[in-house]
Amino acid sequence: MKEGIRGIFLHGFMSFAAVCVTVACLLIVGTFSSLIYNLNIMVEELNMTNEVLAYVDEELSDAEARSVGTTINRVDNVLESNFVSREEALQNFIADYENPAAFDGTDPMTLQHRYVIVLKDNRLLTETMEDLWEVPGVVDVVAFDELAEGFSTIQDVLHIVSIVVIAVLLVVSLLIISNTVKLAMYDRRDEIAIMKMVGATNGFIRFPYVVEGFCLGMMGAALAFGLEWLMYDQLVARINAVDTLQLFNFVPFQQLLLPMIATFAAAGLFVGVVGSWTSIRKFMNV
Amino acid sequence: MIEFTDVTKSYVEGNHALRGVSMQIEDGEFAFLVGPSGSGKSTIIKLITGELRPTSGSVHVNGYSLSRIRKREIPYLRRTVGVVFQDFRLINNKTVYENVAFAMRAIGAREKEIRARVPYILELVGLENKSRRHPNELSGGEQQRLAIARALVNNPSTIIADEPTGNLDPAMSLEIMSLLQEINNLGTTMLVVTHAKDLVEHFGKRVISLNEGMIAHDGMDGYYTYED
Ligand SMILES: Nc1ncnc2c1ncn2[C@@H]1O[C@H](COP(=O)(O)OP(=O)(O)OP(=O)(O)O)[C@@H](O)[C@H]1O
Ligand SMILES: [Mg+2]
């Protein structure tokens, strides 16, 4: 234990670099995953409100128009559909304006009967819209899907980018920790040779170096956790301060606290112990 | 006890460092191992300490079978065999005391045992007044005595010395050999590799002579010379 901690100070620069890279790695992991977590929640909220409008052929009678709903309900991924007659549609439309009087005398015939359709899974929006086009009696399908699509794309890109970045950084911090420990062992190769000569077991020789790797990994994890917390709170505070961004609804960091601690600690442990273990294995077999 | 039975060792295919060595060294015995450079003396030592495995034949050391030993048993074999080298292999930034204590710590000895045993061993090798010195403040002979103290401290039944006097002048060499003999008199089996013909003859012990990987002579009748 003592030896392990001493090792950290012996190789100040390498240890510093190892901790820094671990911190950077975990910060990026933490930032990406909390972003993704928040996006998932936002998209889910959008899913609940997102609607598709299917306009019914004007040529159809009222009764025929109402019967189109049964076919629509049979389309995959349709959760529910509500018929909105042109009269109701006009009323809703007018109600949205501040000066309803301006629409006095507007003929409901300028509008079409429509179905307001709620989807089960918003990610299948495009496919479902194509299916709806196929329904006899439907002449137009409209969705306010840009926002949802945008979020999905951001989600996908973030997923891919974060996996790549995380993998690269994990490997880098593993290598650096591994090298730091190797350097520490190289420094004490004479002592290690003597220990082996007098009959020290490999586990006994290894122990301080695994402790060193563990300490490095844990220091990185603890630092990254603190920074992540600060960054997150700052970011959310700034975003909430801007009116137009009120749309983005971030969960408080406290909600991420436990999974974040668990992930960081596990990553720190993994990088530290595996990093030192691999270098020790190589070193001991020479 | 050390027992070699028809041992061969090749570092590279077809090139034999040892070619059928058989010998037996009983507990408590003192034996010199002599022979020209490259005859295989260090190879024999590495086979005894488990650093190398025999290519064929069997090596038994203090109850361990070296051709079949598992990796994780090797440390326990090594605790029965103290090793001393020509180049001392001391830790220069540790004191004399710490160098010896280090060997005990390496096998997990308790601090209390260490405090009791290290001074006793330092006295045995005559370094009791230098325990706070560092190795580079000692003479060559003193450094080698420190190395012997370290080899002894974990109470091995056997000590193996690979040219322990190779870096020392004749007076110091005699001193070191006498120390090894004293330790042998206390019951420790001793195998000493050396080139020092006069020392070998002075002590009149068993001499195993190696030549080109084979035992050329083994007996109590002094240093054996080959007709090259
Ligand atoms: N690691 C190695 N790889 C290949 N060949 C080796 C190796 N070590 C020793 N040898 C060869 O094995 C033979 C015996 O070597 P060894 O070191 O046992 O000799 P030695 O009797 O100790 O010699 P010296 O008196 O010079 O120390 C020599 O021919 C040497 O070249
Ligand atoms: Mg040699």
XYZ file of C-alpha atoms in Angstrom, chain B residues 2-218:
217
model
C 20.583 -31.491 -4.506
C 20.363 -34.316 -6.997
C 20.984 -34.141 -10.758
C 20.212 -37.251 -12.799
C 21.431 -37.343 -16.394
C 20.560 -33.677 -16.903
C 20.870 -32.000 -20.289
C 20.113 -28.381 -21.033
C 20.016 -26.686 -24.432
C 19.410 -22.955 -24.721
C 19.152 -23.308 -28.472
C 18.178 -26.397 -30.397
C 21.171 -28.719 -30.949
C 23.561 -26.696 -28.759
C 23.997 -28.337 -25.364
C 25.169 -26.303 -22.369
C 24.863 -29.399 -20.177
C 25.297 -32.917 -21.562
C 24.294 -35.587 -19.099
C 25.212 -34.247 -15.671
C 24.635 -36.521 -12.675
C 25.652 -35.522 -9.175
C 24.395 -35.517 -5.631
C 25.121 -33.034 -2.861
C 24.022 -34.174 0.567
C 22.546 -31.956 3.267
C 25.292 -30.170 5.153
C 27.931 -30.818 2.501
C 30.393 -28.240 1.131
C 31.207 -28.518 -2.581
C 33.122 -26.363 -5.042
C 31.947 -26.293 -8.648
C 34.809 -25.449 -11.002
C 35.410 -25.426 -14.736
C 36.427 -23.168 -17.612
C 34.245 -20.346 -18.879
C 31.214 -21.660 -20.718
C 31.407 -25.118 -19.185
C 27.899 -24.777 -17.687
C 28.420 -23.743 -14.066
C 25.894 -20.921 -14.053
C 23.488 -23.123 -15.963
C 23.593 -25.635 -13.109
C 22.836 -22.867 -10.617
C 19.899 -21.606 -12.652
C 18.520 -25.124 -12.789
C 18.771 -25.362 -9.002
C 16.940 -22.068 -8.437
C 14.194 -22.883 -10.908
C 15.183 -20.068 -13.260
C 15.630 -22.693 -15.992
C 14.090 -26.075 -16.581
C 16.157 -29.076 -17.664
C 15.771 -30.147 -21.301
C 15.932 -33.756 -20.139
C 16.799 -35.633 -16.969
C 15.683 -34.720 -13.473
C 16.736 -32.158 -10.896
C 15.669 -32.515 -7.275
C 16.320 -29.740 -4.769
C 15.250 -29.886 -1.129
C 12.247 -32.035 -1.908
C 11.130 -30.192 -5.049
C 11.285 -31.818 -8.461
C 12.468 -29.048 -10.753
C 11.417 -30.694 -13.986
C 7.829 -30.907 -12.777
C 7.545 -27.936 -10.420
C 4.585 -25.575 -10.862
C 5.277 -21.905 -11.363
C 3.614 -20.907 -8.128
C 5.719 -23.393 -6.127
C 8.999 -21.870 -7.288
C 8.980 -19.064 -4.647
C 8.741 -21.702 -1.924
C 11.654 -23.652 -3.422
C 13.677 -20.428 -3.484
C 13.085 -19.859 0.218
C 15.142 -23.013 0.812
C 18.024 -21.823 -1.377
C 19.976 -18.646 -0.606
C 21.894 -17.230 -3.573
C 25.036 -15.069 -3.662
C 26.463 -13.541 -6.847
C 29.765 -12.100 -7.953
C 28.171 -8.654 -8.398
C 26.521 -8.594 -4.922
C 23.122 -7.307 -6.238
C 22.471 -5.008 -3.301
C 19.987 -2.147 -3.150
C 22.130 0.965 -2.993
C 19.556 3.359 -1.594
C 18.776 1.106 1.351
C 20.927 0.742 4.435
C 22.728 -2.471 5.333
C 19.972 -3.244 7.801
C 17.235 -2.487 5.274
C 18.879 -4.651 2.618
C 18.656 -7.644 4.899
C 15.208 -6.756 6.236
C 13.997 -6.393 2.645
C 14.554 -10.114 2.027
C 12.438 -10.945 5.055
C 9.679 -8.513 4.116
C 9.603 -10.017 0.635
C 8.350 -13.275 2.077
C 5.921 -11.589 4.427
C 7.856 -11.775 7.704
C 6.487 -9.771 10.595
C 8.280 -6.653 11.761
C 8.914 -8.196 15.163
C 10.701 -11.200 13.673
C 12.698 -8.887 11.428
C 13.874 -6.749 14.339
C 15.023 -9.853 16.170
C 16.670 -11.688 13.282
C 18.457 -9.014 11.214
C 20.908 -7.935 13.977
C 21.690 -11.574 14.689
C 22.523 -12.264 11.039
C 24.538 -9.043 10.689
C 26.593 -10.105 13.678
C 27.141 -13.532 12.141
C 28.720 -11.957 9.037
C 30.548 -9.292 11.071
C 28.572 -6.238 9.928
C 26.896 -5.432 13.234
C 28.607 -2.031 13.398
C 27.693 -0.996 9.869
C 23.961 -1.531 9.897
C 23.202 2.129 9.104
C 25.700 2.366 6.263
C 24.769 2.161 2.626
C 26.316 -0.472 0.324
C 28.443 2.085 -1.537
C 30.097 2.988 1.784
C 31.312 -0.590 2.225
C 34.371 -2.399 0.900
C 33.877 -5.164 -1.677
C 34.346 -7.826 0.968
C 31.811 -6.135 3.234
C 29.349 -5.847 0.384
C 29.667 -9.558 -0.273
C 29.209 -10.288 3.422
C 26.025 -8.226 3.276
C 24.856 -10.274 0.288
C 25.575 -13.445 2.270
C 23.620 -12.057 5.221
C 20.684 -11.417 2.922
C 20.903 -14.941 1.490
C 20.986 -16.363 5.017
C 18.337 -14.320 6.729
C 15.360 -16.457 5.717
C 17.156 -19.504 7.072
C 17.586 -21.531 3.857
C 18.927 -25.057 4.096
C 21.231 -24.433 1.121
C 23.431 -21.566 -0.038
C 24.612 -21.296 -3.603
C 27.333 -18.840 -4.532
C 28.201 -18.049 -8.153
C 31.797 -16.772 -8.139
C 31.380 -14.932 -4.824
C 35.007 -13.827 -4.821
C 35.227 -12.901 -8.509
C 35.350 -9.164 -7.718
C 37.524 -9.368 -4.609
C 41.234 -9.277 -3.904
C 42.873 -12.464 -2.525
C 42.752 -11.426 1.149
C 39.075 -10.559 0.986
C 38.382 -13.702 -1.030
C 39.876 -15.834 1.695
C 37.785 -13.984 4.262
C 34.573 -14.621 2.318
C 35.365 -18.296 1.734
C 36.086 -18.687 5.445
C 32.745 -17.110 6.243
C 31.008 -19.550 3.879
C 32.801 -22.413 5.565
C 31.672 -21.165 8.991
C 28.091 -21.013 7.781
C 28.467 -24.539 6.415
C 29.726 -25.636 9.811
C 26.444 -24.379 11.262
C 24.656 -26.894 9.023
C 23.888 -25.070 5.762
C 24.582 -26.978 2.544
C 27.067 -24.992 0.445
C 27.711 -25.037 -3.294
C 30.346 -22.537 -4.426
C 31.256 -21.816 -8.040
C 34.755 -20.420 -8.343
C 37.757 -19.950 -10.583
C 40.131 -19.472 -7.671
C 42.330 -22.540 -7.776
C 44.417 -21.624 -4.742
C 41.328 -21.120 -2.574
C 39.898 -24.463 -3.628
C 43.141 -26.182 -2.713
C 43.380 -24.237 0.562
C 40.040 -25.520 1.821
C 40.414 -29.125 0.715
C 36.720 -29.730 0.125
C 34.844 -31.746 -2.483
C 35.421 -30.390 -5.988
C 33.085 -31.000 -8.910
C 34.851 -30.144 -12.172
C 32.809 -29.350 -15.202
C 34.057 -29.345 -18.782
C 31.960 -28.704 -21.873
C 28.746 -29.496 -20.069
C 29.911 -32.752 -18.515
C 31.385 -33.649 -15.148
C 35.080 -34.284 -15.756
C 35.966 -35.048 -12.188
C 34.270 -35.184 -8.785
